[in-house]
Amino acid sequence: MPKLKTKSGAKKRFSFTGTGKIKRKHAYKSHILTKKSTKRKRNLTYFAIVDKTNLNSVKDMLVK
């Protein structure tokens, strides 16, 4: 059986932490920023951890 390829879109969007959790960026930070408050934009800057409900599907996209 051949090797499984990683989804190239997923490898650009997700990364692993040192403890093995998967990091993701927040959505809604790319455009139409004038109507969003400074506090909202600042909180969207930081990374988040992928929720356990989506963890299996994200791991499937990142298989090596």
Tab-separated table of C-alpha atoms in Angstrom:
chain	number	residue	atom	x	y	z
A	1	MET	CA	0.000	0.000	0.000
A	2	PRO	CA	1.436	3.430	-0.881
A	3	LYS	CA	2.220	6.106	1.635
A	4	LEU	CA	-0.583	8.521	2.472
A	5	LYS	CA	0.038	12.121	1.580
A	6	THR	CA	-0.604	15.022	3.918
A	7	LYS	CA	-3.288	17.454	2.720
A	8	SER	CA	-1.253	20.454	1.607
A	9	GLY	CA	-3.902	22.934	2.754
A	10	ALA	CA	-3.909	21.438	6.236
A	11	LYS	CA	-0.145	21.507	6.657
A	12	LYS	CA	-0.217	25.257	6.001
A	13	ARG	CA	-2.972	25.872	8.562
A	14	PHE	CA	-2.143	23.604	11.510
A	15	SER	CA	0.957	22.956	13.591
A	16	PHE	CA	1.778	20.805	16.596
A	17	THR	CA	2.681	22.019	20.064
A	18	GLY	CA	5.459	20.426	22.087
A	19	THR	CA	2.946	18.283	23.980
A	20	GLY	CA	1.300	16.998	20.788
A	21	LYS	CA	-1.781	19.219	20.670
A	22	ILE	CA	-2.691	20.885	17.376
A	23	LYS	CA	-2.634	24.670	17.051
A	24	ARG	CA	-4.823	26.687	14.716
A	25	LYS	CA	-5.332	30.334	13.881
A	26	HIS	CA	-8.560	32.219	14.438
A	27	ALA	CA	-10.837	33.095	11.549
A	28	TYR	CA	-12.170	36.604	10.703
A	29	LYS	CA	-8.778	38.348	10.879
A	30	SER	CA	-8.007	38.801	7.183
A	31	HIS	CA	-10.223	41.612	5.859
A	32	ILE	CA	-13.076	44.006	6.748
A	33	LEU	CA	-11.204	44.977	9.902
A	34	THR	CA	-12.480	48.548	10.172
A	35	LYS	CA	-15.800	47.618	11.773
A	36	LYS	CA	-14.243	45.199	14.276
A	37	SER	CA	-13.163	46.514	17.657
A	38	THR	CA	-9.511	46.647	18.640
A	39	LYS	CA	-10.123	44.174	21.454
A	40	ARG	CA	-11.753	41.699	19.076
A	41	LYS	CA	-8.917	41.951	16.548
A	42	ARG	CA	-6.307	41.571	19.274
A	43	ASN	CA	-7.950	38.424	20.637
A	44	LEU	CA	-8.097	36.930	17.124
A	45	THR	CA	-4.321	37.326	16.821
A	46	TYR	CA	-3.422	34.493	19.182
A	47	PHE	CA	-3.351	30.787	18.409
A	48	ALA	CA	-6.034	28.407	19.639
A	49	ILE	CA	-6.036	24.671	20.245
A	50	VAL	CA	-8.121	22.456	17.960
A	51	ASP	CA	-11.230	21.245	19.793
A	52	LYS	CA	-11.562	17.543	20.604
A	53	THR	CA	-14.638	17.260	18.357
A	54	ASN	CA	-12.533	18.187	15.308
A	55	LEU	CA	-9.308	16.521	16.398
A	56	ASN	CA	-9.746	13.227	14.522
A	57	SER	CA	-10.593	14.876	11.201
A	58	VAL	CA	-7.630	17.260	11.486
A	59	LYS	CA	-5.282	14.389	12.352
A	60	ASP	CA	-6.537	12.479	9.303
A	61	MET	CA	-5.586	15.414	7.109
A	62	LEU	CA	-2.115	15.551	8.673
A	63	VAL	CA	-1.181	11.868	8.273
A	64	LYS	CA	2.354	11.136	7.189
